[in-house]
Amino acid sequence: MYDEKCLQNIGGNIRFLRMACQIGQQELAEHIGISQTHMSNLECNRVKVSLKLLLRIANVLDCKIDQLLDSRAALEWVNVKRAPEPPQQEYTLEEVRQLLELLRVTSK
């Protein structure tokens, strides 16, 4: 459930997610079609953010609106986004053949 308290944190959540994505304030402002000053005012909660801007911000930051509204959801998103992906090892055809041969020999 949401209450009006989450509205007080939107600006801070936007700033937190923007910084986690390593996007500058000016860059995000340009992507969503507002001035850097207006972006600063949004992040400092000096102005109200419209649903239209929330949608644009979420699209640029590749997050859900929920993560802009809820500080815990924002933190979870950042932790997941920063989690290293497991390395994917690619083997050559020759390496696969050698491995299969080794398995064949050891299974006898």
Tab-separated table of C-alpha atoms in Angstrom:
chain	number	residue	atom	x	y	z
A	1	MET	CA	0.000	0.000	0.000
A	2	TYR	CA	1.035	3.550	-0.618
A	3	ASP	CA	0.438	6.611	1.480
A	4	GLU	CA	1.242	10.261	0.993
A	5	LYS	CA	4.586	9.894	2.774
A	6	CYS	CA	6.075	8.286	-0.339
A	7	LEU	CA	5.486	11.566	-2.189
A	8	GLN	CA	8.027	13.238	0.092
A	9	ASN	CA	10.736	10.812	-1.028
A	10	ILE	CA	10.275	10.886	-4.796
A	11	GLY	CA	12.917	13.544	-5.385
A	12	GLY	CA	15.492	11.746	-3.269
A	13	ASN	CA	14.685	8.441	-4.951
A	14	ILE	CA	15.087	10.009	-8.393
A	15	ARG	CA	18.455	11.420	-7.372
A	16	PHE	CA	19.546	8.103	-5.816
A	17	LEU	CA	18.615	6.073	-8.900
A	18	ARG	CA	20.072	8.647	-11.288
A	19	MET	CA	23.386	8.563	-9.454
A	20	ALA	CA	23.344	4.756	-9.302
A	21	CYS	CA	22.983	4.774	-13.089
A	22	GLN	CA	25.851	7.263	-13.300
A	23	ILE	CA	23.753	9.783	-15.191
A	24	GLY	CA	24.296	13.468	-14.605
A	25	GLN	CA	21.457	15.778	-13.685
A	26	GLN	CA	21.811	17.715	-16.917
A	27	GLU	CA	21.817	14.535	-18.995
A	28	LEU	CA	18.665	13.165	-17.361
A	29	ALA	CA	16.961	16.538	-17.731
A	30	GLU	CA	17.747	16.584	-21.446
A	31	HIS	CA	16.426	13.036	-21.900
A	32	ILE	CA	13.105	13.835	-20.265
A	33	GLY	CA	12.717	17.282	-21.854
A	34	ILE	CA	13.120	19.643	-18.910
A	35	SER	CA	15.775	22.103	-17.767
A	36	GLN	CA	18.548	21.152	-15.372
A	37	THR	CA	17.123	23.698	-12.912
A	38	HIS	CA	13.731	21.992	-12.990
A	39	MET	CA	15.454	18.616	-12.513
A	40	SER	CA	17.244	20.002	-9.459
A	41	ASN	CA	13.952	21.321	-8.102
A	42	LEU	CA	12.358	17.884	-8.597
A	43	GLU	CA	15.170	16.136	-6.758
A	44	CYS	CA	14.968	18.622	-3.879
A	45	ASN	CA	11.164	18.295	-3.702
A	46	ARG	CA	10.679	22.014	-4.375
A	47	VAL	CA	8.215	21.221	-7.169
A	48	LYS	CA	5.743	18.409	-7.701
A	49	VAL	CA	6.513	15.775	-10.282
A	50	SER	CA	3.864	14.820	-12.813
A	51	LEU	CA	3.015	11.260	-13.762
A	52	LYS	CA	4.222	12.072	-17.278
A	53	LEU	CA	7.687	12.993	-15.954
A	54	LEU	CA	7.752	9.938	-13.698
A	55	LEU	CA	7.135	7.760	-16.741
A	56	ARG	CA	9.901	9.478	-18.685
A	57	ILE	CA	12.350	9.189	-15.793
A	58	ALA	CA	11.540	5.514	-15.256
A	59	ASN	CA	12.114	4.835	-18.953
A	60	VAL	CA	15.462	6.634	-19.031
A	61	LEU	CA	16.679	4.959	-15.823
A	62	ASP	CA	15.247	1.602	-16.931
A	63	CYS	CA	13.350	1.145	-13.678
A	64	LYS	CA	9.744	0.850	-12.568
A	65	ILE	CA	7.687	3.742	-11.242
A	66	ASP	CA	7.392	1.786	-7.996
A	67	GLN	CA	11.139	2.190	-7.540
A	68	LEU	CA	10.763	5.951	-7.854
A	69	LEU	CA	8.043	5.975	-5.182
A	70	ASP	CA	9.477	3.536	-2.647
A	71	SER	CA	12.959	3.956	-1.184
A	72	ARG	CA	13.247	0.258	-0.323
A	73	ALA	CA	12.289	-0.739	-3.870
A	74	ALA	CA	14.861	1.743	-5.188
A	75	LEU	CA	17.592	0.252	-3.004
A	76	GLU	CA	16.684	-3.299	-4.037
A	77	TRP	CA	16.753	-2.276	-7.706
A	78	VAL	CA	20.212	-0.755	-7.328
A	79	ASN	CA	21.505	-3.853	-5.534
A	80	VAL	CA	20.182	-6.124	-8.280
A	81	LYS	CA	21.447	-3.860	-11.044
A	82	ARG	CA	24.932	-3.733	-9.526
A	83	ALA	CA	25.132	-7.473	-8.920
A	84	PRO	CA	27.783	-8.917	-11.190
A	85	GLU	CA	26.530	-11.268	-13.821
A	86	PRO	CA	28.112	-14.707	-13.685
A	87	PRO	CA	30.848	-15.020	-16.249
A	88	GLN	CA	29.861	-16.954	-19.300
A	89	GLN	CA	32.582	-19.199	-20.547
A	90	GLU	CA	32.633	-20.050	-24.160
A	91	TYR	CA	34.546	-23.075	-25.308
A	92	THR	CA	35.986	-23.708	-28.692
A	93	LEU	CA	34.888	-26.730	-30.658
A	94	GLU	CA	38.291	-28.314	-30.048
A	95	GLU	CA	37.977	-27.807	-26.278
A	96	VAL	CA	34.548	-29.479	-26.314
A	97	ARG	CA	35.970	-32.418	-28.267
A	98	GLN	CA	38.824	-32.793	-25.793
A	99	LEU	CA	36.434	-32.678	-22.858
A	100	LEU	CA	34.174	-35.295	-24.423
A	101	GLU	CA	37.165	-37.512	-25.122
A	102	LEU	CA	38.348	-37.128	-21.528
A	103	LEU	CA	34.884	-38.032	-20.234
A	104	ARG	CA	34.733	-41.052	-22.562
A	105	VAL	CA	38.126	-42.301	-21.416
A	106	THR	CA	37.438	-41.850	-17.694
A	107	SER	CA	34.021	-43.518	-17.862
A	108	LYS	CA	35.520	-46.802	-19.106
